[in-house]
């Protein structure tokens, strides 16, 4: 079968399967030695061959062996936040005296802390499956 069809069956991208097939093609000797010695190769590999027009082909048996060996990557959900403030507050903090600067920066920090706390309360609930 084609790499595209194999990717649909495996639930991965064709690009990923082409990469692991290429890895096997380039490191076949090392992989065979590791398997013969009873060791698991460090990187994923897929036994495939190039057909007409240099397109990758894989058998169902080799795809099944790949899926049995495969360790899916760990997935972590994260937020990338940028908390901004009004320019006028930044100007006030820069141009004001020490007590004004301290009050403005403290207010900005308190607002950021509140916003992150609010998000953490709701995000943890989503991760844990709780409302």
Coordinates of C-alpha atoms in Angstrom, one line a residue:
X1 CA 0.0 0.0 0.0
X2 CA 1.1 3.6 -0.4
X3 CA 2.5 5.7 2.4
X4 CA -0.6 7.9 2.3
X5 CA -2.9 5.0 2.8
X6 CA -0.8 3.6 5.6
X7 CA -0.8 7.0 7.3
X8 CA -4.6 7.2 7.2
X9 CA -4.8 3.7 8.7
X10 CA -2.2 4.5 11.4
X11 CA -3.6 7.9 12.3
X12 CA -0.3 9.7 11.5
X13 CA 0.8 12.0 8.7
X14 CA 2.3 10.7 5.5
X15 CA 5.3 13.0 6.1
X16 CA 6.0 11.3 9.4
X17 CA 5.8 7.8 7.8
X18 CA 8.1 8.9 5.0
X19 CA 10.6 10.1 7.6
X20 CA 10.7 6.9 9.6
X21 CA 10.9 4.8 6.3
X22 CA 13.8 7.0 5.2
X23 CA 15.5 6.4 8.6
X24 CA 15.2 2.7 8.1
X25 CA 16.6 3.0 4.6
X26 CA 19.6 5.0 5.8
X27 CA 20.3 3.0 9.0
X28 CA 19.1 -0.5 8.0
X29 CA 22.4 -2.2 9.1
X30 CA 22.4 -0.6 12.6
X31 CA 18.7 -1.3 13.1
X32 CA 19.1 -5.0 12.0
X33 CA 22.0 -5.4 14.4
X34 CA 20.1 -3.9 17.3
X35 CA 17.0 -6.1 16.7
X36 CA 19.2 -9.2 16.3
X37 CA 20.9 -8.4 19.6
X38 CA 17.4 -8.1 21.3
X39 CA 17.6 -4.3 21.7
X40 CA 15.0 -1.8 20.7
X41 CA 16.4 0.8 18.3
X42 CA 16.3 4.3 19.8
X43 CA 14.3 5.9 16.9
X44 CA 11.1 4.7 15.3
X45 CA 11.5 3.0 11.9
X46 CA 9.2 1.6 9.3
X47 CA 10.3 -1.2 6.9
X48 CA 9.2 0.1 3.5
X49 CA 10.6 0.1 -0.1
X50 CA 10.5 2.5 -3.0
X51 CA 8.2 1.6 -5.8
X52 CA 7.8 3.1 -9.2
X53 CA 8.5 6.8 -9.5
X54 CA 10.5 6.5 -6.2
X55 CA 7.2 6.4 -4.1
X56 CA 7.3 4.6 -0.8
X57 CA 5.3 1.4 -0.4
X58 CA 4.7 -0.6 2.8
X59 CA 3.1 -3.9 3.5
X60 CA 0.3 -4.3 6.0
X61 CA 2.6 -6.6 8.0
X62 CA 5.4 -4.1 8.3
X63 CA 2.8 -1.3 9.1
X64 CA 1.4 -3.5 11.9
X65 CA 4.9 -4.2 13.3
X66 CA 5.7 -0.5 13.2
X67 CA 2.4 0.3 15.1
X68 CA 3.3 -2.4 17.8
X69 CA 6.7 -0.9 18.3
X70 CA 5.7 2.8 18.2
X71 CA 5.6 4.9 21.3
X72 CA 3.4 7.9 20.7
X73 CA 5.0 11.2 21.8
X74 CA 3.9 12.7 25.1
X75 CA 1.5 15.6 24.5
X76 CA 1.3 18.5 26.9
X77 CA -1.3 21.3 26.6
X78 CA 0.0 24.7 27.4
X79 CA -0.9 28.4 27.1
X80 CA 1.4 31.0 25.7
X81 CA 0.2 34.3 27.1
X82 CA 1.2 37.8 26.7
X83 CA -0.4 40.1 29.3
X84 CA -0.3 43.7 28.1
X85 CA -1.3 47.0 29.7
X86 CA -2.2 50.4 28.5
X87 CA 0.7 52.5 27.3
X88 CA -0.4 55.4 29.5
X89 CA 0.3 53.2 32.6
X90 CA 3.7 52.4 31.3
X91 CA 4.5 56.0 30.6
X92 CA 3.1 57.0 34.1
X93 CA 5.4 54.4 35.7
X94 CA 8.4 55.6 33.7
X95 CA 7.9 59.3 34.2
X96 CA 6.4 59.3 37.7
X97 CA 8.2 59.6 41.0
X98 CA 9.2 56.5 43.0
X99 CA 5.9 56.1 44.9
X100 CA 3.9 56.5 41.7
X101 CA 6.1 54.0 39.9
X102 CA 5.7 51.5 42.7
X103 CA 1.9 52.0 42.8
X104 CA 1.5 51.6 39.0
X105 CA 3.8 48.5 38.7
X106 CA 2.2 47.0 41.8
X107 CA -1.3 47.4 40.2
X108 CA -0.1 45.9 36.9
X109 CA 1.4 42.9 38.8
X110 CA -1.8 42.4 40.8
X111 CA -3.9 42.5 37.6
X112 CA -1.6 39.9 35.9
X113 CA -1.7 37.7 39.0
X114 CA -5.5 37.8 39.1
X115 CA -5.7 37.1 35.4
X116 CA -3.4 34.1 35.6
X117 CA -5.1 32.8 38.7
X118 CA -8.5 33.0 36.9
X119 CA -7.1 31.1 33.9
X120 CA -5.4 28.4 36.0
X121 CA -8.6 27.8 37.9
X122 CA -10.5 27.1 34.7
X123 CA -7.7 25.4 32.8
X124 CA -7.0 22.9 35.6
X125 CA -10.7 22.1 35.6
X126 CA -10.6 21.3 31.9
X127 CA -7.6 19.1 32.2
X128 CA -9.0 17.2 35.2
X129 CA -12.4 17.0 33.5
X130 CA -14.0 19.0 36.3
X131 CA -16.1 22.1 35.8

